[in-house]
């Protein structure tokens, strides 16, 4: 993806400039500066994996054909739409979770003078996605399909966020409702669709494909998203903060993590009681007890076995797909996440 990164970043500047001069609104200097700073702070700061995956996937679908400048631009624009969508989710997510930092800097709403203006900024970010699609794809035969795709994925993600939020409501901390099916449901909707399916779906639409014919691809990518989140849950506890770039807080936050679900499944009555007494408490001793229990249950080994089985299952599902180009796209996604450390 390195070959496209610099072009991809150039497209960000161009899209931002278009949005700051959108003829549907008369900007003042103050409002233009605000949006400019808000975008730079929230949109391009991550790893950009989701956005770059659109170009990567499109190139693989074209089976090594040289992409025209226009194709690279359009794939980049759709990639940035996903990054904008992600920024919208994260800005609002951080307010809901009362988070402190994001990507190594204070959350946007924590920045002096921003505060709750960040809610409207989130709404602006969501609207920017539609402006970008309108500006560059209105004349394309797949324009309506593109709008439909982004609307549906946003609805699925918001619904996943809802299950996550109502499961961890304060005052209703009940570990007994945590199970593998609930974990999968939250992950499928909250992460799977927008992080894994959406980039490939954008590339398929650009390549002239009908998404209704690719439900098998969607299912494989959702399974990949679940596998990715299980890795995330594992790294939150066992990864090194210097490597993963954040200090994990899933235990303190009472998250429906794969680790706690597995511990409830594998532990005896005494161990389950220890979990019920210590999980979800922001106390160092409680967190240490939970981590010791995870080690006693050999969850590191259980995870290693889960990782290799998931990989085998995904490879099998990919290899029965009739299209070599689609197989290449799916294998390239899997290669990026298999045995990752961060």
mmCIF file of C-alpha atoms in Angstrom:
data_model
loop_
_atom_site.group_PDB
_atom_site.id
_atom_site.type_symbol
_atom_site.label_atom_id
_atom_site.label_comp_id
_atom_site.label_asym_id
_atom_site.label_seq_id
_atom_site.Cartn_x
_atom_site.Cartn_y
_atom_site.Cartn_z
ATOM 1 C CA UNK A 1 0.000 0.000 0.000
ATOM 2 C CA UNK A 2 3.074 2.215 0.280
ATOM 3 C CA UNK A 3 2.950 3.114 -3.419
ATOM 4 C CA UNK A 4 -0.402 4.854 -2.946
ATOM 5 C CA UNK A 5 0.060 6.482 0.472
ATOM 6 C CA UNK A 6 1.505 9.793 -0.750
ATOM 7 C CA UNK A 7 -1.145 10.102 -3.503
ATOM 8 C CA UNK A 8 -3.801 9.223 -0.938
ATOM 9 C CA UNK A 9 -2.636 12.029 1.378
ATOM 10 C CA UNK A 10 -2.651 14.505 -1.534
ATOM 11 C CA UNK A 11 -6.319 13.624 -2.159
ATOM 12 C CA UNK A 12 -7.115 14.497 1.483
ATOM 13 C CA UNK A 13 -5.874 18.055 0.961
ATOM 14 C CA UNK A 14 -7.923 18.410 -2.199
ATOM 15 C CA UNK A 15 -11.141 17.051 -0.640
ATOM 16 C CA UNK A 16 -10.662 19.258 2.408
ATOM 17 C CA UNK A 17 -10.235 22.331 0.210
ATOM 18 C CA UNK A 18 -13.460 21.491 -1.675
ATOM 19 C CA UNK A 19 -15.381 21.126 1.592
ATOM 20 C CA UNK A 20 -14.014 24.428 2.927
ATOM 21 C CA UNK A 21 -15.319 26.153 -0.206
ATOM 22 C CA UNK A 22 -18.652 24.321 -0.481
ATOM 23 C CA UNK A 23 -21.043 26.644 -2.296
ATOM 24 C CA UNK A 24 -24.045 25.380 -0.285
ATOM 25 C CA UNK A 25 -22.820 27.393 2.746
ATOM 26 C CA UNK A 26 -21.377 30.891 3.063
ATOM 27 C CA UNK A 27 -18.291 30.433 5.227
ATOM 28 C CA UNK A 28 -16.875 33.164 7.446
ATOM 29 C CA UNK A 29 -13.141 33.141 8.189
ATOM 30 C CA UNK A 30 -13.861 31.841 11.691
ATOM 31 C CA UNK A 31 -16.079 28.970 10.553
ATOM 32 C CA UNK A 32 -13.669 27.964 7.789
ATOM 33 C CA UNK A 33 -10.728 27.942 10.226
ATOM 34 C CA UNK A 34 -12.763 25.895 12.713
ATOM 35 C CA UNK A 35 -13.641 23.193 10.170
ATOM 36 C CA UNK A 36 -10.077 23.196 8.800
ATOM 37 C CA UNK A 37 -8.599 22.593 12.265
ATOM 38 C CA UNK A 38 -11.321 20.075 13.194
ATOM 39 C CA UNK A 39 -10.645 18.008 10.074
ATOM 40 C CA UNK A 40 -6.853 17.985 10.490
ATOM 41 C CA UNK A 41 -7.250 16.963 14.135
ATOM 42 C CA UNK A 42 -9.707 14.099 13.569
ATOM 43 C CA UNK A 43 -9.561 12.686 10.048
ATOM 44 C CA UNK A 44 -5.999 11.863 8.891
ATOM 45 C CA UNK A 45 -4.422 10.901 12.230
ATOM 46 C CA UNK A 46 -4.918 7.114 12.271
ATOM 47 C CA UNK A 47 -3.184 4.274 10.447
ATOM 48 C CA UNK A 48 -5.433 4.926 7.386
ATOM 49 C CA UNK A 49 -5.742 1.157 6.807
ATOM 50 C CA UNK A 50 -9.443 1.294 5.948
ATOM 51 C CA UNK A 51 -9.022 4.083 3.408
ATOM 52 C CA UNK A 52 -5.931 2.643 1.740
ATOM 53 C CA UNK A 53 -7.674 -0.752 1.523
ATOM 54 C CA UNK A 54 -10.102 0.643 -1.062
ATOM 55 C CA UNK A 55 -7.267 1.415 -3.514
ATOM 56 C CA UNK A 56 -5.477 -1.819 -2.665
ATOM 57 C CA UNK A 57 -8.658 -3.896 -3.204
ATOM 58 C CA UNK A 58 -9.576 -2.090 -6.430
ATOM 59 C CA UNK A 59 -6.103 -2.699 -7.858
ATOM 60 C CA UNK A 60 -6.361 -6.416 -7.042
ATOM 61 C CA UNK A 61 -9.838 -6.583 -8.627
ATOM 62 C CA UNK A 62 -8.338 -5.083 -11.801
ATOM 63 C CA UNK A 63 -5.845 -7.987 -11.736
ATOM 64 C CA UNK A 64 -2.647 -6.018 -12.062
ATOM 65 C CA UNK A 65 -3.875 -3.606 -14.749
ATOM 66 C CA UNK A 66 -2.231 -0.197 -14.414
ATOM 67 C CA UNK A 67 -4.703 2.153 -12.734
ATOM 68 C CA UNK A 68 -5.398 5.507 -14.401
ATOM 69 C CA UNK A 69 -4.918 8.701 -12.353
ATOM 70 C CA UNK A 70 -8.693 9.089 -12.321
ATOM 71 C CA UNK A 71 -9.206 5.579 -10.897
ATOM 72 C CA UNK A 72 -6.608 6.176 -8.180
ATOM 73 C CA UNK A 73 -8.288 9.491 -7.341
ATOM 74 C CA UNK A 74 -11.802 7.995 -7.132
ATOM 75 C CA UNK A 75 -10.655 4.998 -5.063
ATOM 76 C CA UNK A 76 -8.800 7.441 -2.777
ATOM 77 C CA UNK A 77 -11.900 9.638 -2.444
ATOM 78 C CA UNK A 78 -13.963 6.616 -1.339
ATOM 79 C CA UNK A 79 -11.160 5.599 1.013
ATOM 80 C CA UNK A 80 -11.309 9.056 2.567
ATOM 81 C CA UNK A 81 -15.109 8.761 2.881
ATOM 82 C CA UNK A 82 -14.490 5.733 5.127
ATOM 83 C CA UNK A 83 -11.873 7.672 7.137
ATOM 84 C CA UNK A 84 -14.362 10.566 7.506
ATOM 85 C CA UNK A 85 -17.059 8.114 8.635
ATOM 86 C CA UNK A 86 -14.619 6.625 11.141
ATOM 87 C CA UNK A 87 -13.750 10.124 12.459
ATOM 88 C CA UNK A 88 -17.471 10.834 12.945
ATOM 89 C CA UNK A 89 -17.905 7.604 14.948
ATOM 90 C CA UNK A 90 -14.802 8.220 17.066
ATOM 91 C CA UNK A 91 -15.522 11.870 17.923
ATOM 92 C CA UNK A 92 -18.962 10.904 19.251
ATOM 93 C CA UNK A 93 -17.802 7.590 20.751
ATOM 94 C CA UNK A 94 -15.193 9.410 22.866
ATOM 95 C CA UNK A 95 -17.882 11.705 24.301
ATOM 96 C CA UNK A 96 -20.146 8.722 25.123
ATOM 97 C CA UNK A 97 -17.273 6.838 26.783
ATOM 98 C CA UNK A 98 -15.914 9.971 28.465
ATOM 99 C CA UNK A 99 -12.495 9.012 27.055
ATOM 100 C CA UNK A 100 -9.329 11.011 27.669
ATOM 101 C CA UNK A 101 -7.018 10.286 24.733
ATOM 102 C CA UNK A 102 -7.357 9.055 21.163
ATOM 103 C CA UNK A 103 -4.438 8.300 18.820
ATOM 104 C CA UNK A 104 -1.972 9.637 21.387
ATOM 105 C CA UNK A 105 -3.585 13.095 21.776
ATOM 106 C CA UNK A 106 -6.510 14.452 23.839
ATOM 107 C CA UNK A 107 -9.955 13.504 22.482
ATOM 108 C CA UNK A 108 -11.386 16.322 20.349
ATOM 109 C CA UNK A 109 -14.056 17.266 22.921
ATOM 110 C CA UNK A 110 -11.270 17.610 25.550
ATOM 111 C CA UNK A 111 -9.492 20.279 23.504
ATOM 112 C CA UNK A 112 -9.924 23.760 25.093
ATOM 113 C CA UNK A 113 -12.899 25.683 23.629
ATOM 114 C CA UNK A 114 -14.236 22.587 21.823
ATOM 115 C CA UNK A 115 -16.263 20.766 24.487
ATOM 116 C CA UNK A 116 -19.766 19.857 23.317
ATOM 117 C CA UNK A 117 -19.298 21.673 19.980
ATOM 118 C CA UNK A 118 -17.698 18.305 19.142
ATOM 119 C CA UNK A 119 -21.194 16.785 18.833
ATOM 120 C CA UNK A 120 -22.021 19.134 15.964
ATOM 121 C CA UNK A 121 -18.550 18.528 14.519
ATOM 122 C CA UNK A 122 -19.405 14.816 14.435
ATOM 123 C CA UNK A 123 -22.589 15.616 12.511
ATOM 124 C CA UNK A 124 -20.528 17.778 10.120
ATOM 125 C CA UNK A 125 -18.099 14.902 9.516
ATOM 126 C CA UNK A 126 -21.015 12.609 8.637
ATOM 127 C CA UNK A 127 -22.388 15.199 6.195
ATOM 128 C CA UNK A 128 -18.990 15.640 4.567
ATOM 129 C CA UNK A 129 -19.150 11.990 3.426
ATOM 130 C CA UNK A 130 -22.298 12.761 1.419
ATOM 131 C CA UNK A 131 -20.787 15.971 -0.007
ATOM 132 C CA UNK A 132 -17.682 14.093 -1.217
ATOM 133 C CA UNK A 133 -19.776 11.334 -2.805
ATOM 134 C CA UNK A 134 -22.037 13.909 -4.469
ATOM 135 C CA UNK A 135 -19.095 15.975 -5.783
ATOM 136 C CA UNK A 136 -17.289 13.041 -7.386
ATOM 137 C CA UNK A 137 -19.730 10.191 -8.011
ATOM 138 C CA UNK A 138 -23.062 11.807 -8.930
ATOM 139 C CA UNK A 139 -22.647 10.919 -12.610
ATOM 140 C CA UNK A 140 -21.547 7.330 -11.959
ATOM 141 C CA UNK A 141 -23.965 4.451 -12.598
ATOM 142 C CA UNK A 142 -23.289 3.149 -9.064
ATOM 143 C CA UNK A 143 -24.040 6.490 -7.297
ATOM 144 C CA UNK A 144 -27.279 5.287 -5.658
ATOM 145 C CA UNK A 145 -25.660 1.981 -4.633
ATOM 146 C CA UNK A 146 -22.827 3.929 -3.004
ATOM 147 C CA UNK A 147 -25.222 6.107 -0.981
ATOM 148 C CA UNK A 148 -27.197 3.017 -0.024
ATOM 149 C CA UNK A 149 -24.024 1.225 1.089
ATOM 150 C CA UNK A 150 -22.801 4.072 3.323
ATOM 151 C CA UNK A 151 -26.276 4.583 4.828
ATOM 152 C CA UNK A 152 -26.692 0.893 5.591
ATOM 153 C CA UNK A 153 -23.224 0.485 7.100
ATOM 154 C CA UNK A 154 -23.719 3.582 9.268
ATOM 155 C CA UNK A 155 -27.034 2.163 10.540
ATOM 156 C CA UNK A 156 -25.384 -1.197 11.319
ATOM 157 C CA UNK A 157 -22.490 0.486 13.139
ATOM 158 C CA UNK A 158 -24.761 2.739 15.221
ATOM 159 C CA UNK A 159 -26.862 -0.309 16.131
ATOM 160 C CA UNK A 160 -23.740 -2.210 17.203
ATOM 161 C CA UNK A 161 -22.680 0.761 19.322
ATOM 162 C CA UNK A 162 -26.144 0.737 20.933
ATOM 163 C CA UNK A 163 -25.877 -2.950 21.970
ATOM 164 C CA UNK A 164 -22.406 -2.220 23.358
ATOM 165 C CA UNK A 165 -23.600 0.802 25.346
ATOM 166 C CA UNK A 166 -26.752 -0.754 26.819
ATOM 167 C CA UNK A 167 -24.831 -3.916 27.771
ATOM 168 C CA UNK A 168 -22.373 -1.927 29.896
ATOM 169 C CA UNK A 169 -24.872 0.462 31.537
ATOM 170 C CA UNK A 170 -23.751 1.794 34.906
ATOM 171 C CA UNK A 171 -25.615 0.223 37.817
ATOM 172 C CA UNK A 172 -26.546 -2.792 35.717
ATOM 173 C CA UNK A 173 -23.201 -4.556 35.659
ATOM 174 C CA UNK A 174 -24.168 -8.181 35.217
ATOM 175 C CA UNK A 175 -21.417 -10.468 33.941
ATOM 176 C CA UNK A 176 -23.829 -13.375 33.525
ATOM 177 C CA UNK A 177 -25.273 -11.823 30.349
ATOM 178 C CA UNK A 178 -21.858 -11.857 28.643
ATOM 179 C CA UNK A 179 -21.547 -14.680 26.133
ATOM 180 C CA UNK A 180 -19.769 -15.494 22.871
ATOM 181 C CA UNK A 181 -22.915 -14.843 20.750
ATOM 182 C CA UNK A 182 -23.331 -11.383 22.357
ATOM 183 C CA UNK A 183 -19.633 -10.610 21.801
ATOM 184 C CA UNK A 184 -19.950 -11.644 18.130
ATOM 185 C CA UNK A 185 -23.096 -9.548 17.658
ATOM 186 C CA UNK A 186 -21.502 -6.403 19.063
ATOM 187 C CA UNK A 187 -18.356 -6.868 16.977
ATOM 188 C CA UNK A 188 -20.168 -7.773 13.763
ATOM 189 C CA UNK A 189 -22.235 -4.605 13.831
ATOM 190 C CA UNK A 190 -19.966 -2.149 15.626
ATOM 191 C CA UNK A 191 -16.744 -2.964 13.753
ATOM 192 C CA UNK A 192 -17.113 -5.628 11.066
ATOM 193 C CA UNK A 193 -19.245 -3.810 8.533
ATOM 194 C CA UNK A 194 -17.437 -0.478 8.376
ATOM 195 C CA UNK A 195 -13.873 -1.701 8.942
ATOM 196 C CA UNK A 196 -13.857 -4.816 6.783
ATOM 197 C CA UNK A 197 -16.848 -5.010 4.448
ATOM 198 C CA UNK A 198 -17.138 -1.319 3.508
ATOM 199 C CA UNK A 199 -13.663 -0.853 1.876
ATOM 200 C CA UNK A 200 -14.090 -3.977 -0.280
ATOM 201 C CA UNK A 201 -17.721 -3.110 -1.140
ATOM 202 C CA UNK A 202 -16.557 0.329 -2.362
ATOM 203 C CA UNK A 203 -13.930 -1.308 -4.596
ATOM 204 C CA UNK A 204 -16.484 -3.826 -5.938
ATOM 205 C CA UNK A 205 -18.912 -1.014 -6.855
ATOM 206 C CA UNK A 206 -16.144 0.901 -8.631
ATOM 207 C CA UNK A 207 -15.305 -2.271 -10.557
ATOM 208 C CA UNK A 208 -18.912 -2.446 -11.789
ATOM 209 C CA UNK A 209 -20.003 -5.324 -9.553
ATOM 210 C CA UNK A 210 -23.464 -5.826 -8.027
ATOM 211 C CA UNK A 211 -23.111 -6.196 -4.238
ATOM 212 C CA UNK A 212 -26.127 -8.542 -4.092
ATOM 213 C CA UNK A 213 -23.960 -11.114 -5.863
ATOM 214 C CA UNK A 214 -21.266 -10.938 -3.186
ATOM 215 C CA UNK A 215 -22.924 -12.013 0.064
ATOM 216 C CA UNK A 216 -20.281 -14.708 0.481
ATOM 217 C CA UNK A 217 -17.590 -11.991 0.406
ATOM 218 C CA UNK A 218 -19.502 -9.995 3.010
ATOM 219 C CA UNK A 219 -19.740 -13.043 5.313
ATOM 220 C CA UNK A 220 -16.011 -13.801 5.044
ATOM 221 C CA UNK A 221 -15.119 -10.161 5.784
ATOM 222 C CA UNK A 222 -17.455 -10.072 8.818
ATOM 223 C CA UNK A 223 -15.780 -13.254 10.142
ATOM 224 C CA UNK A 224 -12.429 -11.526 9.586
ATOM 225 C CA UNK A 225 -13.728 -8.528 11.539
ATOM 226 C CA UNK A 226 -14.674 -10.781 14.468
ATOM 227 C CA UNK A 227 -11.224 -12.399 14.383
ATOM 228 C CA UNK A 228 -9.631 -8.911 14.290
ATOM 229 C CA UNK A 229 -11.622 -7.803 17.373
ATOM 230 C CA UNK A 230 -10.708 -10.950 19.303
ATOM 231 C CA UNK A 231 -7.052 -10.055 18.590
ATOM 232 C CA UNK A 232 -7.789 -6.533 19.834
ATOM 233 C CA UNK A 233 -9.349 -7.864 23.040
ATOM 234 C CA UNK A 234 -6.341 -10.132 23.553
ATOM 235 C CA UNK A 235 -3.809 -7.327 22.916
ATOM 236 C CA UNK A 236 -5.724 -4.993 25.266
ATOM 237 C CA UNK A 237 -4.674 -7.294 28.103
ATOM 238 C CA UNK A 238 -1.530 -9.084 26.877
ATOM 239 C CA UNK A 239 -0.075 -6.615 24.350
ATOM 240 C CA UNK A 240 2.688 -4.214 25.373
ATOM 241 C CA UNK A 241 1.428 -0.589 25.693
ATOM 242 C CA UNK A 242 4.548 0.681 23.867
ATOM 243 C CA UNK A 243 3.708 -1.566 20.902
ATOM 244 C CA UNK A 244 -0.088 -1.190 20.752
ATOM 245 C CA UNK A 245 0.099 2.569 21.472
ATOM 246 C CA UNK A 246 -2.421 2.630 24.298
ATOM 247 C CA UNK A 247 -2.947 1.288 27.800
ATOM 248 C CA UNK A 248 -5.701 -1.321 27.768
ATOM 249 C CA UNK A 249 -8.704 -0.653 30.018
ATOM 250 C CA UNK A 250 -11.218 -3.343 28.979
ATOM 251 C CA UNK A 251 -11.191 -4.923 32.451
ATOM 252 C CA UNK A 252 -11.823 -1.615 34.267
ATOM 253 C CA UNK A 253 -14.434 -0.610 31.677
ATOM 254 C CA UNK A 254 -16.457 -3.822 32.125
ATOM 255 C CA UNK A 255 -16.160 -4.506 28.392
ATOM 256 C CA UNK A 256 -17.758 -7.595 26.843
ATOM 257 C CA UNK A 257 -14.289 -8.796 25.856
ATOM 258 C CA UNK A 258 -13.519 -12.191 24.319
ATOM 259 C CA UNK A 259 -11.177 -12.862 27.268
ATOM 260 C CA UNK A 260 -13.835 -12.420 29.961
ATOM 261 C CA UNK A 261 -16.347 -14.466 27.948
ATOM 262 C CA UNK A 262 -13.792 -17.280 27.636
ATOM 263 C CA UNK A 263 -12.892 -17.041 31.337
ATOM 264 C CA UNK A 264 -16.581 -17.403 32.267
ATOM 265 C CA UNK A 265 -16.803 -20.412 29.942
ATOM 266 C CA UNK A 266 -13.678 -22.175 31.220
ATOM 267 C CA UNK A 267 -13.529 -21.182 34.900
ATOM 268 C CA UNK A 268 -14.840 -23.184 37.861
ATOM 269 C CA UNK A 269 -17.352 -21.712 40.335
ATOM 270 C CA UNK A 270 -14.624 -20.197 42.533
ATOM 271 C CA UNK A 271 -12.928 -18.531 39.545
ATOM 272 C CA UNK A 272 -16.257 -17.204 38.260
ATOM 273 C CA UNK A 273 -16.948 -15.676 41.684
ATOM 274 C CA UNK A 274 -13.534 -13.998 41.582
ATOM 275 C CA UNK A 275 -14.434 -12.534 38.170
ATOM 276 C CA UNK A 276 -17.837 -11.284 39.385
ATOM 277 C CA UNK A 277 -16.148 -9.597 42.363
ATOM 278 C CA UNK A 278 -13.265 -7.945 40.501
ATOM 279 C CA UNK A 279 -14.245 -7.328 36.859
ATOM 280 C CA UNK A 280 -15.241 -3.782 35.941
ATOM 281 C CA UNK A 281 -13.524 -2.081 38.898
ATOM 282 C CA UNK A 282 -10.998 0.703 38.344
ATOM 283 C CA UNK A 283 -8.805 -0.658 41.143
ATOM 284 C CA UNK A 284 -5.281 -1.904 40.365
ATOM 285 C CA UNK A 285 -5.580 -4.923 42.678
ATOM 286 C CA UNK A 286 -8.875 -5.983 41.093
ATOM 287 C CA UNK A 287 -7.409 -5.668 37.588
ATOM 288 C CA UNK A 288 -4.321 -7.662 38.652
ATOM 289 C CA UNK A 289 -6.544 -10.456 40.045
ATOM 290 C CA UNK A 290 -8.445 -10.695 36.758
ATOM 291 C CA UNK A 291 -5.198 -10.790 34.756
ATOM 292 C CA UNK A 292 -3.794 -13.501 37.051
ATOM 293 C CA UNK A 293 -6.960 -15.517 36.520
ATOM 294 C CA UNK A 294 -6.600 -15.141 32.730
ATOM 295 C CA UNK A 295 -3.059 -16.501 33.057
ATOM 296 C CA UNK A 296 -4.174 -19.364 35.338
ATOM 297 C CA UNK A 297 -6.783 -20.371 32.735
ATOM 298 C CA UNK A 298 -4.050 -20.240 30.042
ATOM 299 C CA UNK A 299 -6.039 -17.795 27.908
ATOM 300 C CA UNK A 300 -2.816 -17.022 26.009
ATOM 301 C CA UNK A 301 -2.778 -20.629 24.806
ATOM 302 C CA UNK A 302 -6.541 -20.645 24.185
ATOM 303 C CA UNK A 303 -6.106 -17.512 22.053
ATOM 304 C CA UNK A 304 -3.195 -19.022 20.070
ATOM 305 C CA UNK A 305 -5.393 -22.028 19.250
ATOM 306 C CA UNK A 306 -8.321 -19.739 18.310
ATOM 307 C CA UNK A 307 -6.015 -17.718 16.056
ATOM 308 C CA UNK A 308 -4.727 -20.704 14.071
ATOM 309 C CA UNK A 309 -8.217 -22.269 13.756
ATOM 310 C CA UNK A 310 -9.723 -18.960 12.577
ATOM 311 C CA UNK A 311 -6.964 -18.559 10.017
ATOM 312 C CA UNK A 312 -7.521 -22.071 8.630
ATOM 313 C CA UNK A 313 -11.297 -21.571 8.480
ATOM 314 C CA UNK A 314 -10.956 -18.208 6.693
ATOM 315 C CA UNK A 315 -8.427 -19.545 4.150
ATOM 316 C CA UNK A 316 -10.767 -22.482 3.366
ATOM 317 C CA UNK A 317 -13.731 -20.119 2.858
ATOM 318 C CA UNK A 318 -11.639 -17.813 0.631
ATOM 319 C CA UNK A 319 -10.268 -20.633 -1.537
ATOM 320 C CA UNK A 320 -13.700 -21.864 -2.621
ATOM 321 C CA UNK A 321 -14.512 -18.429 -4.098
ATOM 322 C CA UNK A 322 -14.758 -18.704 -7.911
ATOM 323 C CA UNK A 323 -12.914 -15.449 -8.667
ATOM 324 C CA UNK A 324 -9.122 -15.343 -8.342
ATOM 325 C CA UNK A 325 -9.241 -11.536 -8.103
ATOM 326 C CA UNK A 326 -11.696 -11.624 -5.180
ATOM 327 C CA UNK A 327 -9.586 -14.342 -3.512
ATOM 328 C CA UNK A 328 -6.552 -12.034 -3.828
ATOM 329 C CA UNK A 329 -8.436 -9.167 -2.163
ATOM 330 C CA UNK A 330 -9.563 -11.357 0.753
ATOM 331 C CA UNK A 331 -6.139 -12.949 1.216
ATOM 332 C CA UNK A 332 -4.466 -9.539 1.224
ATOM 333 C CA UNK A 333 -6.832 -8.418 4.033
ATOM 334 C CA UNK A 334 -6.123 -11.554 6.047
ATOM 335 C CA UNK A 335 -2.347 -11.245 5.586
ATOM 336 C CA UNK A 336 -2.459 -7.722 7.064
ATOM 337 C CA UNK A 337 -4.032 -8.892 10.324
ATOM 338 C CA UNK A 338 -2.815 -12.480 10.882
ATOM 339 C CA UNK A 339 -0.616 -12.682 14.004
ATOM 340 C CA UNK A 340 -0.439 -8.897 14.299
ATOM 341 C CA UNK A 341 1.126 -7.438 17.454
ATOM 342 C CA UNK A 342 -0.622 -4.054 17.390
#
